[in-house]
Coordinates of C-alpha atoms and ligand atoms in Angstrom, one line a residue:
M1 CA 21.1 20.4 10.9
M2 CA 18.8 19.4 8.1
V3 CA 16.9 16.2 8.9
R4 CA 17.4 13.4 6.2
A5 CA 15.4 10.3 6.6
R6 CA 15.3 7.4 4.2
F7 CA 13.2 4.5 3.1
A8 CA 15.4 1.6 1.9
P9 CA 13.4 -1.3 0.6
S10 CA 14.9 -4.5 -0.7
P11 CA 13.1 -5.3 -4.0
T12 CA 12.7 -9.0 -3.2
G13 CA 8.9 -8.6 -2.9
Y14 CA 6.3 -6.0 -3.4
L15 CA 5.6 -3.0 -1.2
H16 CA 3.4 -4.5 1.4
I17 CA 1.5 -3.0 4.4
G18 CA 4.5 -3.2 6.7
G19 CA 6.9 -1.6 4.2
A20 CA 4.4 1.1 3.4
R21 CA 4.0 2.0 7.0
T22 CA 7.7 2.3 7.5
A23 CA 7.9 4.5 4.4
L24 CA 5.0 6.6 5.6
Y25 CA 6.6 7.2 9.1
A26 CA 10.0 8.1 7.6
W27 CA 8.3 10.4 5.1
L28 CA 6.1 12.1 7.7
F29 CA 9.1 12.5 10.0
A30 CA 11.0 14.2 7.3
R31 CA 8.1 16.4 6.3
H32 CA 7.3 17.3 9.9
Q33 CA 10.9 18.4 10.4
G34 CA 11.1 20.3 7.2
G35 CA 13.8 17.8 6.2
Q36 CA 14.4 15.5 3.2
F37 CA 13.2 12.1 2.3
I38 CA 15.5 9.8 0.4
L39 CA 14.5 6.6 -1.5
R40 CA 17.1 3.9 -1.8
I41 CA 16.6 0.5 -3.4
E42 CA 18.7 -2.1 -1.7
D43 CA 19.1 -4.5 -4.6
T44 CA 22.5 -6.1 -3.8
D45 CA 20.8 -9.5 -3.4
R46 CA 20.8 -10.0 -7.2
E47 CA 19.2 -13.4 -7.0
R48 CA 16.2 -12.3 -5.2
S49 CA 15.8 -8.7 -6.4
T50 CA 13.6 -8.3 -9.5
Q51 CA 12.7 -5.4 -11.8
P52 CA 8.9 -6.0 -11.3
A53 CA 9.3 -5.7 -7.6
I54 CA 11.3 -2.4 -8.1
D55 CA 8.5 -1.1 -10.4
A56 CA 5.8 -2.1 -7.9
I57 CA 7.6 -0.4 -5.0
L58 CA 7.9 2.9 -7.0
E59 CA 4.3 2.6 -8.2
G60 CA 3.0 1.9 -4.7
M61 CA 5.0 4.9 -3.3
Q62 CA 3.6 7.2 -6.1
W63 CA 0.1 6.0 -5.6
L64 CA 0.3 6.7 -1.9
G65 CA 1.8 10.1 -2.6
L66 CA 5.0 9.4 -0.7
T67 CA 7.2 11.7 -2.7
W68 CA 10.9 11.5 -2.4
D69 CA 13.4 14.4 -2.6
E70 CA 16.3 12.3 -3.6
G71 CA 16.8 9.0 -5.4
P72 CA 15.9 6.3 -6.0
Y73 CA 19.5 5.3 -5.4
Y74 CA 20.4 1.8 -6.4
Q75 CA 23.0 -0.1 -4.4
T76 CA 24.0 -2.1 -7.5
Q77 CA 25.2 1.1 -9.0
R78 CA 27.5 1.9 -6.1
F79 CA 29.8 -1.1 -6.1
E80 CA 32.9 1.0 -6.9
R81 CA 32.2 3.2 -3.9
Y82 CA 31.8 0.1 -1.6
Q83 CA 35.1 -1.2 -2.9
A84 CA 36.9 2.1 -2.2
V85 CA 35.5 2.1 1.4
L86 CA 36.5 -1.5 1.8
N87 CA 40.0 -0.7 0.8
Q88 CA 40.1 2.1 3.3
L89 CA 39.0 -0.2 6.1
L90 CA 41.6 -2.8 5.1
E91 CA 44.4 -0.2 5.0
S92 CA 43.5 1.3 8.3
G93 CA 43.4 -2.2 9.8
S94 CA 39.7 -2.0 10.7
A95 CA 39.1 -4.9 8.4
Y96 CA 41.1 -8.0 7.6
R97 CA 41.1 -10.9 5.1
C98 CA 40.0 -14.2 6.3
D99 CA 40.5 -17.5 4.4
C100 CA 38.9 -19.8 6.9
S101 CA 37.1 -22.5 4.8
P102 CA 33.4 -23.0 5.2
A103 CA 34.2 -26.5 6.5
R104 CA 36.4 -25.1 9.3
L105 CA 33.8 -22.5 10.2
E106 CA 31.2 -25.2 10.5
T107 CA 33.4 -27.3 12.8
V108 CA 34.0 -24.3 15.0
R109 CA 30.3 -23.6 15.2
E110 CA 29.6 -27.2 16.0
Q111 CA 32.1 -27.2 18.8
Q112 CA 30.7 -23.9 20.2
R113 CA 27.1 -25.4 20.1
A114 CA 28.3 -28.5 21.9
A115 CA 29.9 -26.3 24.6
G116 CA 26.6 -24.4 25.0
Q117 CA 28.1 -21.2 23.5
K118 CA 26.6 -18.9 20.9
P119 CA 28.0 -19.8 17.5
R120 CA 30.3 -17.1 16.3
Y121 CA 33.5 -16.5 14.3
D122 CA 36.4 -17.4 16.6
G123 CA 38.8 -14.8 15.2
R124 CA 41.5 -17.1 13.8
C125 CA 42.5 -14.7 11.0
R126 CA 42.1 -11.6 13.1
D127 CA 45.7 -11.4 14.0
S128 CA 47.4 -13.7 11.6
Q129 CA 47.6 -12.6 7.9
P130 CA 46.3 -15.3 5.7
L131 CA 48.5 -16.4 2.7
I132 CA 46.5 -14.7 0.0
T133 CA 49.0 -15.8 -2.6
T134 CA 47.8 -19.4 -2.3
N135 CA 44.7 -18.4 -4.2
Q136 CA 42.6 -19.6 -1.4
P137 CA 39.3 -17.7 -1.5
S138 CA 39.0 -15.1 1.2
V139 CA 36.4 -12.9 2.6
V140 CA 36.9 -9.5 4.4
R141 CA 35.8 -9.2 7.9
F142 CA 35.3 -6.1 10.0
R143 CA 37.5 -6.0 13.1
N144 CA 34.7 -5.5 15.7
P145 CA 35.9 -3.9 18.9
Q146 CA 36.3 -6.6 21.6
Q147 CA 35.9 -4.4 24.6
G148 CA 33.1 -2.1 25.7
A149 CA 29.5 -1.8 24.4
V150 CA 27.5 -0.1 21.8
C151 CA 24.8 2.2 23.2
F152 CA 22.1 4.0 21.2
D153 CA 19.0 5.8 22.1
D154 CA 16.3 4.3 20.1
Q155 CA 13.8 7.1 19.2
I156 CA 10.9 4.8 19.9
R157 CA 12.2 2.2 22.5
G158 CA 14.6 4.3 24.5
P159 CA 18.3 3.4 25.4
I160 CA 19.6 0.1 24.1
T161 CA 23.1 -1.3 25.0
I162 CA 24.8 -4.3 23.4
S163 CA 28.1 -5.5 24.7
N164 CA 30.7 -5.9 22.0
S165 CA 31.4 -9.4 23.4
E166 CA 28.1 -10.3 21.8
L167 CA 29.2 -9.3 18.3
D168 CA 31.7 -11.3 16.2
D169 CA 33.7 -10.1 13.2
L170 CA 31.2 -9.6 10.5
V171 CA 31.9 -10.5 6.9
I172 CA 31.7 -7.3 4.9
C173 CA 32.8 -8.6 1.6
R174 CA 32.2 -12.2 0.2
S175 CA 34.8 -14.3 -1.4
D176 CA 33.4 -13.4 -4.8
G177 CA 34.1 -9.7 -4.1
T178 CA 30.5 -8.6 -3.5
P179 CA 30.0 -6.4 -0.4
T180 CA 27.5 -7.7 2.2
Y181 CA 24.2 -6.1 3.2
N182 CA 25.2 -4.4 6.5
F183 CA 28.3 -2.9 4.9
C184 CA 26.4 -1.4 2.0
V185 CA 23.8 0.1 4.3
V186 CA 26.5 1.8 6.4
V187 CA 28.3 3.3 3.4
D188 CA 25.0 4.5 2.0
D189 CA 23.7 6.0 5.2
W190 CA 27.1 7.8 5.6
D191 CA 27.3 9.0 2.0
M192 CA 23.7 10.0 1.9
K193 CA 24.1 12.0 5.1
I194 CA 21.2 10.2 6.7
T195 CA 20.4 11.7 10.1
H196 CA 17.5 9.3 11.0
V197 CA 17.2 5.6 10.3
I198 CA 13.6 4.6 10.7
R199 CA 13.0 0.9 10.0
G200 CA 11.4 -2.3 11.2
E201 CA 12.4 -4.0 14.4
D202 CA 13.7 -7.0 12.4
H203 CA 16.8 -4.8 11.9
I204 CA 17.5 -4.0 15.5
N205 CA 20.3 -6.6 15.7
N206 CA 22.0 -5.0 12.7
T207 CA 22.2 -1.6 14.4
P208 CA 25.1 -2.2 16.8
R209 CA 27.1 -3.7 14.0
Q210 CA 26.4 -0.8 11.8
I211 CA 27.2 1.7 14.5
N212 CA 30.6 0.0 15.0
L213 CA 31.3 0.2 11.3
L214 CA 30.3 3.8 11.1
Q215 CA 32.6 4.6 14.0
A216 CA 35.5 2.8 12.4
L217 CA 35.0 5.0 9.3
G218 CA 34.8 8.2 11.4
A219 CA 31.3 8.7 10.1
P220 CA 28.5 10.4 12.1
I221 CA 26.1 8.1 13.8
P222 CA 22.5 8.7 12.8
H223 CA 19.5 8.4 15.2
Y224 CA 17.7 5.1 15.0
A225 CA 14.1 4.2 15.4
H226 CA 12.8 0.7 15.1
L227 CA 9.1 0.2 14.4
S228 CA 7.2 -2.7 16.1
M229 CA 5.7 -5.5 14.1
I230 CA 2.3 -5.6 12.6
L231 CA 0.3 -8.7 13.6
G232 CA -2.8 -10.2 12.1
E233 CA -6.1 -9.9 13.9
D234 CA -5.5 -13.3 15.5
G235 CA -2.2 -12.0 17.0
K236 CA 0.0 -14.1 14.7
K237 CA 2.6 -12.7 12.4
L238 CA 0.9 -10.8 9.5
S239 CA 0.6 -13.0 6.5
K240 CA -1.0 -12.7 3.1
R241 CA -4.2 -14.2 4.5
H242 CA -4.4 -11.3 7.0
G243 CA -3.8 -8.6 4.4
A244 CA -0.1 -8.4 4.1
V245 CA -0.3 -8.0 0.4
S246 CA 1.0 -5.4 -2.0
V247 CA -0.2 -1.9 -1.6
L248 CA -1.2 -2.0 -5.2
Q249 CA -3.6 -4.8 -4.4
Y250 CA -5.4 -2.4 -2.0
R251 CA -5.6 0.1 -4.9
D252 CA -7.1 -2.7 -7.1
E253 CA -9.6 -3.6 -4.4
G254 CA -11.0 -0.1 -4.3
Y255 CA -9.2 1.5 -1.4
L256 CA -8.3 5.2 -1.7
P257 CA -4.7 6.2 -1.0
Q258 CA -6.0 8.7 1.6
A259 CA -7.7 5.9 3.5
L260 CA -4.8 3.6 3.4
L261 CA -2.4 6.4 4.6
N262 CA -4.7 7.3 7.5
Y263 CA -5.0 3.6 8.3
L264 CA -1.3 3.0 8.3
L265 CA -0.7 6.2 10.3
R266 CA -2.9 4.9 13.1
L267 CA -1.4 1.4 12.9
G268 CA 1.1 2.1 15.6
W269 CA 0.9 5.9 16.2
S270 CA -1.7 8.0 18.0
H271 CA -2.5 11.6 18.7
G272 CA -5.0 11.7 21.6
D273 CA -8.1 9.8 20.4
Q274 CA -8.2 11.4 17.0
E275 CA -8.9 8.9 14.2
I276 CA -9.2 11.0 11.0
F277 CA -6.2 12.9 9.9
S278 CA -5.8 15.1 6.8
L279 CA -2.4 14.9 5.2
E280 CA -1.6 18.3 6.5
E281 CA -2.5 17.2 10.1
M282 CA -0.4 14.0 9.7
Q283 CA 2.6 16.1 8.9
R284 CA 1.9 18.6 11.6
Y285 CA 1.4 16.1 14.4
F286 CA 3.7 13.2 13.6
S287 CA 6.5 12.4 16.0
L288 CA 8.5 9.3 16.7
A289 CA 7.9 9.7 20.4
A290 CA 4.2 8.9 19.9
V291 CA 4.9 5.7 18.0
N292 CA 3.7 2.6 19.8
R293 CA 6.4 0.3 21.2
S294 CA 4.1 -2.7 21.2
A295 CA 2.9 -4.6 18.1
S296 CA -0.2 -3.4 16.3
A297 CA -2.9 -5.6 14.9
F298 CA -4.2 -5.3 11.4
N299 CA -7.9 -4.7 11.2
R300 CA -9.6 -4.8 7.8
E301 CA -13.0 -3.6 9.2
K302 CA -11.3 -0.3 10.3
L303 CA -9.7 0.1 6.9
L304 CA -13.1 -0.3 5.3
W305 CA -14.6 2.2 7.6
L306 CA -11.9 4.7 6.8
N307 CA -12.3 4.1 3.1
H308 CA -16.0 4.7 3.3
H309 CA -15.3 7.9 5.2
Y310 CA -12.9 9.2 2.6
M311 CA -15.1 8.1 -0.3
N312 CA -17.8 10.4 1.1
Q313 CA -15.7 13.2 2.6
L314 CA -13.0 13.9 0.0
P315 CA -13.9 16.4 -2.8
P316 CA -15.9 14.3 -5.3
E317 CA -13.3 15.4 -8.0
T318 CA -10.6 13.6 -6.0
V319 CA -12.6 10.4 -5.7
A320 CA -13.7 10.6 -9.3
Q321 CA -10.1 10.4 -10.5
Q322 CA -9.7 7.1 -8.8
L323 CA -13.1 6.0 -10.0
A324 CA -12.1 6.7 -13.6
W325 CA -9.1 4.4 -13.1
H326 CA -11.4 1.6 -11.9
L327 CA -13.9 2.0 -14.7
Q328 CA -11.1 1.9 -17.3
R329 CA -9.9 -1.3 -15.6
Q330 CA -13.4 -2.7 -15.9
A331 CA -13.4 -1.9 -19.6
V332 CA -16.2 0.7 -19.2
E333 CA -16.1 3.7 -21.5
S334 CA -17.2 6.5 -19.2
R335 CA -16.8 9.6 -21.3
Q336 CA -20.3 9.4 -22.7
G337 CA -22.2 9.1 -19.4
P338 CA -22.9 11.4 -16.5
A339 CA -20.0 13.3 -14.8
L340 CA -18.1 10.9 -12.5
T341 CA -18.4 13.4 -9.7
E342 CA -22.1 12.9 -10.0
I343 CA -21.7 9.2 -9.7
V344 CA -19.5 9.6 -6.7
R345 CA -22.1 11.8 -5.0
L346 CA -24.9 9.3 -5.7
L347 CA -23.2 6.1 -4.9
A348 CA -20.5 6.8 -2.3
P349 CA -22.9 6.5 0.6
R350 CA -23.8 3.0 -0.5
Y351 CA -20.3 1.4 -0.9
Q352 CA -17.2 0.9 1.1
R353 CA -14.9 0.1 -1.8
L354 CA -14.5 2.0 -5.0
D355 CA -14.1 -1.1 -7.2
R356 CA -17.6 -2.2 -6.0
L357 CA -19.0 1.3 -6.6
A358 CA -17.5 1.2 -10.1
Q359 CA -19.1 -2.1 -10.7
A360 CA -22.5 -0.9 -9.5
S361 CA -22.2 2.1 -11.8
H362 CA -22.0 0.3 -15.2
Y363 CA -25.6 1.0 -16.1
F364 CA -24.8 4.8 -16.2
F365 CA -22.5 4.1 -19.1
N366 CA -23.1 0.8 -20.8
E367 CA -25.6 0.5 -23.6
P368 CA -27.5 -1.8 -23.6
I369 CA -27.6 -2.3 -19.9
A370 CA -27.1 -5.8 -18.5
L371 CA -30.5 -7.0 -17.4
D372 CA -30.4 -9.1 -14.2
P373 CA -32.7 -12.2 -15.0
E374 CA -34.1 -12.3 -11.4
A375 CA -34.9 -8.6 -11.4
A376 CA -36.6 -8.9 -14.8
H377 CA -38.5 -11.9 -13.7
Q378 CA -39.8 -10.1 -10.6
Q379 CA -40.5 -6.7 -12.2
L380 CA -40.9 -6.8 -15.9
Q381 CA -44.2 -8.7 -16.1
A382 CA -47.3 -7.9 -18.0
A383 CA -48.6 -5.9 -15.1
A384 CA -45.7 -3.5 -15.5
S385 CA -46.6 -2.5 -19.1
Q386 CA -49.2 0.1 -18.3
P387 CA -47.3 2.0 -15.6
L388 CA -44.1 1.9 -17.7
A389 CA -46.0 3.2 -20.8
L390 CA -47.6 6.0 -18.8
A391 CA -44.3 6.8 -17.2
Y392 CA -42.7 7.0 -20.7
S393 CA -45.2 9.6 -21.9
K394 CA -45.0 11.7 -18.8
L395 CA -41.2 11.6 -18.7
A396 CA -41.0 12.3 -22.4
A397 CA -43.1 15.5 -21.8
L398 CA -40.7 16.9 -19.2
H399 CA -38.8 20.0 -20.3
A400 CA -36.5 20.3 -17.3
W401 CA -34.9 16.9 -16.5
Q402 CA -34.6 17.4 -12.8
A403 CA -35.1 15.0 -10.0
S404 CA -38.0 16.9 -8.5
A405 CA -39.9 17.0 -11.8
I406 CA -39.1 13.3 -12.4
Q407 CA -40.4 12.4 -9.0
E408 CA -43.6 14.3 -9.6
A409 CA -44.1 12.5 -12.9
I410 CA -43.7 9.1 -11.2
Q411 CA -46.2 10.1 -8.5
Q412 CA -48.7 11.2 -11.1
V413 CA -48.4 7.8 -12.8
A414 CA -49.1 6.0 -9.5
E415 CA -52.1 8.2 -8.7
E416 CA -53.6 8.0 -12.1
L417 CA -53.4 4.2 -12.2
S418 CA -54.2 3.9 -8.4
L419 CA -51.0 2.0 -7.8
G420 CA -48.6 2.1 -4.9
L421 CA -45.4 4.0 -5.7
G422 CA -43.4 0.8 -5.7
K423 CA -45.4 -0.7 -8.5
V424 CA -44.2 2.2 -10.7
G425 CA -40.8 2.8 -9.3
M426 CA -39.5 -0.8 -9.2
P427 CA -40.3 -1.7 -12.8
L428 CA -38.8 1.6 -13.8
R429 CA -35.7 0.9 -11.8
V430 CA -35.2 -2.5 -13.5
A431 CA -36.0 -1.0 -16.9
V432 CA -33.3 1.8 -16.5
T433 CA -30.7 0.1 -14.4
G434 CA -31.2 -3.6 -15.1
G435 CA -31.3 -4.5 -11.4
L436 CA -33.2 -4.0 -8.2
Q437 CA -30.7 -1.8 -6.4
S438 CA -30.0 1.8 -7.1
P439 CA -30.1 5.2 -5.4
A440 CA -33.4 7.0 -5.3
I441 CA -35.2 6.5 -8.6
E442 CA -35.6 10.2 -9.5
Q443 CA -31.8 10.8 -8.8
T444 CA -30.9 7.7 -10.8
L445 CA -33.0 8.8 -13.8
Q446 CA -31.7 12.3 -13.6
A447 CA -28.1 11.1 -13.9
V448 CA -28.9 8.5 -16.6
G449 CA -30.4 11.4 -18.7
Q450 CA -33.8 11.8 -20.4
R451 CA -32.9 10.3 -23.8
R452 CA -31.4 7.2 -22.4
T453 CA -34.1 6.7 -19.8
L454 CA -36.8 6.8 -22.5
A455 CA -34.9 4.4 -24.8
R456 CA -34.5 2.0 -21.9
I457 CA -38.2 2.1 -21.0
E458 CA -38.9 1.4 -24.6
Q459 CA -36.6 -1.6 -24.5
A460 CA -38.2 -2.9 -21.3
L461 CA -41.7 -2.6 -22.9
A462 CA -40.5 -4.6 -25.9
F463 CA -39.0 -7.1 -23.5
I464 CA -42.3 -7.5 -21.6
N465 CA -44.1 -7.9 -25.0
E466 CA -41.8 -10.6 -26.1
Q467 CA -42.1 -12.5 -22.8
T468 CA -45.9 -12.3 -22.9
A469 CA -46.0 -13.4 -26.5
S470 CA -43.8 -16.4 -25.9
A471 CA -45.9 -17.3 -22.8
V472 CA -49.1 -17.2 -25.0
D473 CA -47.3 -19.3 -27.6
Q474 CA -46.4 -21.9 -25.1
Q475 CA -50.0 -22.1 -23.8
A476 CA -51.6 -22.2 -27.3
P477 CA -53.0 -25.7 -28.3
R478 CA -51.1 -27.4 -31.1
Ligands
LIG1 N1 16.4 -3.2 3.0 C1 15.9 -3.4 4.3 C2 14.5 -4.1 4.2 O1 13.9 -4.0 3.2 C3 15.8 -2.2 5.1 C4 17.1 -1.7 5.6 C5 17.1 -0.5 6.4 O2 16.1 0.2 6.5 O3 18.2 -0.2 7.0 O4 14.1 -4.7 5.1

């Protein structure tokens, strides 16, 4: 039998860490089994579902590379089908109309609470046909079995049994004619031939109800797997403060999709003590049996560590694609500068996030560079004129613009002027990059290029001249 797993987000919010992990596990399960992965948008809650949330979910899935084989299906496009199945249930007697007023239901619930019972529908309309002709609004309820129990073998938690006496007759269609959530899920899982339902543990109470509905329809019962919660580092429910934000925010903050996938994979699943998994390994090793039953704690340090790993270990071409996106977002025109793969090689060891790496790379592309006042104050003083001028002439004379030749030229300047290497390298760094931090100076200069390096040294010399002249002006007697 072909495995068919689905991800069924409600577009009432963005695709956050928890949803993305559910999607990843369902996707990996399908891929591991050579099965299919179906995307279904559960947008029946029209008040709370929004188009921007749908777009963000699709964009997040695409950015992570969680490709779907079918869909996206939209529940709002399937109302006719739900109506047909509803009629089928009414005709077979598996569902019935109920015209109990909200006031009556509330009174019943209050009485039950007062008697120390669990509030539930008392079944008044179950066996007596309401007088629909009175135009009294009515809902449709599922005739839940009153005897026996629902048993299912949760693929993560093991066997679970719920007595039918715990379940009341669920409303499957509201008085305004709209089908309810649990009913739509059942019809969809049936129609879409879902074999494995992998979802958050917040749905575990829905499962026995859904199984009873499927049984009443004569539909096959899929396997169920409920994933445990993700907690914050402090053990509390994951909130925005902990990092429960949209997947796209992680993209914006400079995380690579590979790092986030690897992080989410390990957030509740393990394979020995292996930490790093290629996509191919994820698909090869993934199994529901190895998913953790207990809650997992979100750990941003580990995510950063993985991101740094992938920034340095992935082919520079792959990282460069994401870097191009960040540079564009930071309004940097990068086509004129060095190859982005070169920037990745140079800077990836120094940063954990790609947005920061991109920010630190502006001087490779922007003209004129942004001169950090503190760095200029420290390094672009009169004493730097001579080493900068000599460096200019030596660098201008180089035929091969290679790091080794550049390094040699800088060394010669230091020797000829009897200066420490730093007295040449630091002013040069500030002249060419605008700041005090950069990779090794010869590598930096090589990437910036000869023409632009020389132009920037000229600008720095002019800057020093101006500063010195205005200092002299200030000292001159009036
Ligand atoms: N739409 C539900 C949610 O976003 C998931 C339902 C399911 O997977 O069965 O929580």
